[in-house]
Amino acid sequence: MEKTLESVKNNFNTVRTGRASPALLDRVEVEYYGSPVSLKSIAQVSTPDGSSLLVQPFDKSSLSSIEKAISKSDVGLTPNNDGNVIRLFIPPLTAERRKELLKMVAKLSEEGKVAIRNIRRDAIKAYEKLEKEKKLSEDNVKDLSASMQKITDDYVKKVEALFKQKEKDLSTV
C-alpha cells in the first residue's frame, strides 16, 4: 500500500500546475539507440525560472530524439531546440485546461484507491485460504480482516489528502 501511495504521488507530480517542475517530464520515454529509456537517464532537466524547463542531453546526438519524444508525450508542451539544449516554456493554465487536469487527477486518485482495495482483497483471500488449510482460526481471520480494513481506510484517506492538495494546487491561479 505504501508503494501504491508513492505511485500516486509520482503520478500527481507529472501533472502540471502552471509552475515549472522537472517532475513533469518523468514519464517521457525517449527512443535512444533503438531502445526506449527515460528522459532522466539521458538528459539533465532543470528549471531556470518558474515558467520554463531546460533539458540538457548528456549526448548531443540524442537532441532530436528527445525533442520528438517530448512532442509526442502527453505533457502538452512544445520544445524549442537551439542545437545544444531544449527549452520548454510553460504557459499559464486556462480554466478549461484546469478542468481537464482536475479530471485527470481525480482519475489517478481513483486508480490509486482501487489498487489499495485490490491489495486488501488479496490479503483477505490469503487469510481465508489459511483458514481452509487449518493454519488460522475463524476468529483470527476476522481480526486480521478487520485490521486490514482499518489499514485500507487509512491509506484511502491518505490518497484523498493527496488529491485535495493537488486539487488546491490546480485551482490556485
mmCIF file of C-alpha atoms in Angstrom:
data_model
loop_
_atom_site.group_PDB
_atom_site.id
_atom_site.type_symbol
_atom_site.label_atom_id
_atom_site.label_comp_id
_atom_site.label_asym_id
_atom_site.label_seq_id
_atom_site.Cartn_x
_atom_site.Cartn_y
_atom_site.Cartn_z
ATOM 1 C CA MET A 1 0.000 0.000 0.000
ATOM 2 C CA GLU A 2 2.956 2.284 0.688
ATOM 3 C CA LYS A 3 4.216 1.637 -2.846
ATOM 4 C CA THR A 4 0.779 2.466 -4.230
ATOM 5 C CA LEU A 5 0.788 5.735 -2.281
ATOM 6 C CA GLU A 6 4.235 6.580 -3.705
ATOM 7 C CA SER A 7 2.993 5.747 -7.197
ATOM 8 C CA VAL A 8 0.016 8.082 -6.767
ATOM 9 C CA LYS A 9 2.357 10.864 -5.552
ATOM 10 C CA ASN A 10 4.627 10.354 -8.569
ATOM 11 C CA ASN A 11 1.662 10.391 -10.959
ATOM 12 C CA PHE A 12 0.382 13.611 -9.375
ATOM 13 C CA ASN A 13 3.828 15.209 -9.771
ATOM 14 C CA THR A 14 3.714 14.639 -13.523
ATOM 15 C CA VAL A 15 0.522 16.705 -13.825
ATOM 16 C CA ARG A 16 1.479 20.319 -14.407
ATOM 17 C CA THR A 17 0.024 23.014 -12.223
ATOM 18 C CA GLY A 18 1.279 26.123 -14.011
ATOM 19 C CA ARG A 19 4.688 26.087 -12.330
ATOM 20 C CA ALA A 20 7.747 24.530 -13.916
ATOM 21 C CA SER A 21 8.896 21.284 -12.322
ATOM 22 C CA PRO A 22 11.359 18.684 -13.647
ATOM 23 C CA ALA A 23 8.888 16.004 -12.494
ATOM 24 C CA LEU A 24 6.646 16.984 -15.439
ATOM 25 C CA LEU A 25 8.961 15.039 -17.751
ATOM 26 C CA ASP A 26 9.384 11.947 -15.533
ATOM 27 C CA ARG A 27 7.138 9.749 -17.690
ATOM 28 C CA VAL A 28 8.679 10.777 -21.018
ATOM 29 C CA GLU A 29 10.314 7.819 -22.804
ATOM 30 C CA VAL A 30 12.956 8.563 -25.454
ATOM 31 C CA GLU A 31 13.989 6.226 -28.281
ATOM 32 C CA TYR A 32 17.763 6.044 -27.737
ATOM 33 C CA TYR A 33 19.845 3.731 -29.937
ATOM 34 C CA GLY A 34 16.803 1.567 -30.662
ATOM 35 C CA SER A 35 15.513 1.117 -27.123
ATOM 36 C CA PRO A 36 13.168 3.253 -25.021
ATOM 37 C CA VAL A 37 14.813 4.922 -21.996
ATOM 38 C CA SER A 38 13.575 7.515 -19.530
ATOM 39 C CA LEU A 39 14.444 11.119 -20.262
ATOM 40 C CA LYS A 40 16.110 11.487 -16.851
ATOM 41 C CA SER A 41 18.700 8.839 -17.741
ATOM 42 C CA ILE A 42 19.956 10.612 -20.882
ATOM 43 C CA ALA A 43 19.484 14.302 -20.025
ATOM 44 C CA GLN A 44 19.516 16.761 -17.169
ATOM 45 C CA VAL A 45 16.238 18.586 -16.609
ATOM 46 C CA SER A 46 16.374 21.881 -14.719
ATOM 47 C CA THR A 47 14.157 24.885 -14.049
ATOM 48 C CA PRO A 48 15.959 28.164 -14.794
ATOM 49 C CA ASP A 49 12.843 30.101 -13.739
ATOM 50 C CA GLY A 50 9.251 29.440 -12.671
ATOM 51 C CA SER A 51 7.809 29.221 -16.165
ATOM 52 C CA SER A 52 10.322 27.186 -18.174
ATOM 53 C CA LEU A 53 12.262 23.923 -18.228
ATOM 54 C CA LEU A 54 15.724 23.348 -19.642
ATOM 55 C CA VAL A 55 16.674 19.894 -20.971
ATOM 56 C CA GLN A 56 20.419 19.350 -21.450
ATOM 57 C CA PRO A 57 21.229 15.990 -23.065
ATOM 58 C CA PHE A 58 24.422 14.227 -21.987
ATOM 59 C CA ASP A 59 24.906 13.195 -25.624
ATOM 60 C CA LYS A 60 24.215 15.946 -28.204
ATOM 61 C CA SER A 61 23.259 13.363 -30.845
ATOM 62 C CA SER A 62 20.132 12.473 -28.819
ATOM 63 C CA LEU A 63 18.755 16.028 -29.033
ATOM 64 C CA SER A 64 16.364 15.367 -31.933
ATOM 65 C CA SER A 65 15.018 12.123 -30.438
ATOM 66 C CA ILE A 66 14.409 13.896 -27.099
ATOM 67 C CA GLU A 67 12.573 16.663 -28.953
ATOM 68 C CA LYS A 68 10.375 14.100 -30.760
ATOM 69 C CA ALA A 69 9.619 12.247 -27.521
ATOM 70 C CA ILE A 70 8.542 15.439 -25.735
ATOM 71 C CA SER A 71 6.346 16.434 -28.696
ATOM 72 C CA LYS A 72 4.654 13.002 -28.759
ATOM 73 C CA SER A 73 4.160 12.830 -24.981
ATOM 74 C CA ASP A 74 1.003 13.902 -23.158
ATOM 75 C CA VAL A 75 2.718 16.830 -21.373
ATOM 76 C CA GLY A 76 1.272 19.335 -23.818
ATOM 77 C CA LEU A 77 4.456 21.396 -24.213
ATOM 78 C CA THR A 78 6.231 22.463 -27.407
ATOM 79 C CA PRO A 79 10.013 22.004 -27.305
ATOM 80 C CA ASN A 80 12.337 24.723 -28.636
ATOM 81 C CA ASN A 81 15.648 23.274 -29.832
ATOM 82 C CA ASP A 82 18.643 25.635 -30.128
ATOM 83 C CA GLY A 83 21.189 22.959 -31.118
ATOM 84 C CA ASN A 84 22.594 22.478 -27.603
ATOM 85 C CA VAL A 85 19.603 22.371 -25.254
ATOM 86 C CA ILE A 86 15.827 22.127 -25.413
ATOM 87 C CA ARG A 87 13.748 24.824 -23.768
ATOM 88 C CA LEU A 88 10.142 24.242 -22.747
ATOM 89 C CA PHE A 89 8.025 27.277 -21.896
ATOM 90 C CA ILE A 90 5.098 26.543 -19.632
ATOM 91 C CA PRO A 91 2.111 28.764 -20.436
ATOM 92 C CA PRO A 92 -0.319 29.708 -17.669
ATOM 93 C CA LEU A 93 -3.216 27.277 -17.380
ATOM 94 C CA THR A 94 -6.553 28.207 -18.877
ATOM 95 C CA ALA A 95 -9.771 27.482 -16.984
ATOM 96 C CA GLU A 96 -10.631 24.753 -19.491
ATOM 97 C CA ARG A 97 -7.225 23.093 -19.119
ATOM 98 C CA ARG A 98 -7.530 23.237 -15.320
ATOM 99 C CA LYS A 99 -10.830 21.330 -15.552
ATOM 100 C CA GLU A 100 -9.206 18.688 -17.768
ATOM 101 C CA LEU A 101 -6.297 18.317 -15.357
ATOM 102 C CA LEU A 102 -8.666 18.064 -12.382
ATOM 103 C CA LYS A 103 -10.490 15.208 -14.121
ATOM 104 C CA MET A 104 -7.163 13.522 -14.828
ATOM 105 C CA VAL A 105 -6.048 13.908 -11.197
ATOM 106 C CA ALA A 106 -9.401 12.551 -9.979
ATOM 107 C CA LYS A 107 -8.952 9.525 -12.261
ATOM 108 C CA LEU A 108 -5.398 8.936 -10.971
ATOM 109 C CA SER A 109 -6.690 9.229 -7.411
ATOM 110 C CA GLU A 110 -9.433 6.690 -8.062
ATOM 111 C CA GLU A 111 -6.940 4.289 -9.662
ATOM 112 C CA GLY A 112 -4.803 4.543 -6.519
ATOM 113 C CA LYS A 113 -7.780 3.789 -4.286
ATOM 114 C CA VAL A 114 -8.733 0.791 -6.441
ATOM 115 C CA ALA A 115 -5.165 -0.532 -6.219
ATOM 116 C CA ILE A 116 -5.263 -0.232 -2.414
ATOM 117 C CA ARG A 117 -8.618 -2.043 -2.279
ATOM 118 C CA ASN A 118 -7.208 -4.792 -4.503
ATOM 119 C CA ILE A 119 -4.354 -5.275 -2.034
ATOM 120 C CA ARG A 120 -6.927 -5.600 0.762
ATOM 121 C CA ARG A 121 -8.930 -8.131 -1.252
ATOM 122 C CA ASP A 122 -5.847 -10.238 -1.968
ATOM 123 C CA ALA A 123 -4.833 -10.189 1.711
ATOM 124 C CA ILE A 124 -8.294 -11.281 2.861
ATOM 125 C CA LYS A 125 -8.292 -14.106 0.282
ATOM 126 C CA ALA A 126 -4.925 -15.213 1.633
ATOM 127 C CA TYR A 127 -6.344 -15.220 5.185
ATOM 128 C CA GLU A 128 -9.326 -17.312 4.082
ATOM 129 C CA LYS A 129 -7.030 -19.752 2.307
ATOM 130 C CA LEU A 130 -5.000 -20.178 5.503
ATOM 131 C CA GLU A 131 -8.249 -20.774 7.400
ATOM 132 C CA LYS A 132 -9.236 -23.551 4.969
ATOM 133 C CA GLU A 133 -5.813 -25.128 5.466
ATOM 134 C CA LYS A 134 -6.499 -25.023 9.232
ATOM 135 C CA LYS A 135 -3.498 -22.732 9.841
ATOM 136 C CA LEU A 136 -5.685 -19.904 11.176
ATOM 137 C CA SER A 137 -8.849 -19.966 13.262
ATOM 138 C CA GLU A 138 -12.034 -18.219 12.175
ATOM 139 C CA ASP A 139 -11.587 -15.605 14.918
ATOM 140 C CA ASN A 140 -8.041 -14.842 13.753
ATOM 141 C CA VAL A 141 -9.271 -14.364 10.188
ATOM 142 C CA LYS A 142 -11.985 -11.948 11.380
ATOM 143 C CA ASP A 143 -9.468 -9.965 13.456
ATOM 144 C CA LEU A 144 -6.940 -9.832 10.615
ATOM 145 C CA SER A 145 -9.642 -8.831 8.127
ATOM 146 C CA ALA A 146 -10.823 -6.047 10.436
ATOM 147 C CA SER A 147 -7.300 -4.705 10.896
ATOM 148 C CA MET A 148 -6.683 -4.937 7.138
ATOM 149 C CA GLN A 149 -9.854 -2.896 6.575
ATOM 150 C CA LYS A 150 -8.619 -0.261 9.046
ATOM 151 C CA ILE A 151 -5.241 -0.031 7.265
ATOM 152 C CA THR A 152 -7.025 0.191 3.905
ATOM 153 C CA ASP A 153 -9.217 3.040 5.178
ATOM 154 C CA ASP A 154 -6.107 4.906 6.405
ATOM 155 C CA TYR A 155 -4.395 4.625 3.024
ATOM 156 C CA VAL A 156 -7.535 5.648 1.134
ATOM 157 C CA LYS A 157 -7.657 8.761 3.368
ATOM 158 C CA LYS A 158 -4.002 9.482 2.519
ATOM 159 C CA VAL A 159 -4.794 9.265 -1.214
ATOM 160 C CA GLU A 160 -7.768 11.589 -0.644
ATOM 161 C CA ALA A 161 -5.496 14.077 1.159
ATOM 162 C CA LEU A 162 -3.024 13.991 -1.759
ATOM 163 C CA PHE A 163 -5.910 14.535 -4.181
ATOM 164 C CA LYS A 164 -7.224 17.516 -2.183
ATOM 165 C CA GLN A 165 -3.733 19.064 -2.119
ATOM 166 C CA LYS A 166 -3.269 18.617 -5.877
ATOM 167 C CA GLU A 167 -6.774 19.963 -6.488
ATOM 168 C CA LYS A 168 -5.874 23.048 -4.437
ATOM 169 C CA ASP A 169 -2.632 23.476 -6.431
ATOM 170 C CA LEU A 170 -4.530 23.253 -9.718
ATOM 171 C CA SER A 171 -7.236 25.693 -8.725
ATOM 172 C CA THR A 172 -4.764 28.318 -7.450
ATOM 173 C CA VAL A 173 -4.187 30.876 -10.171
#
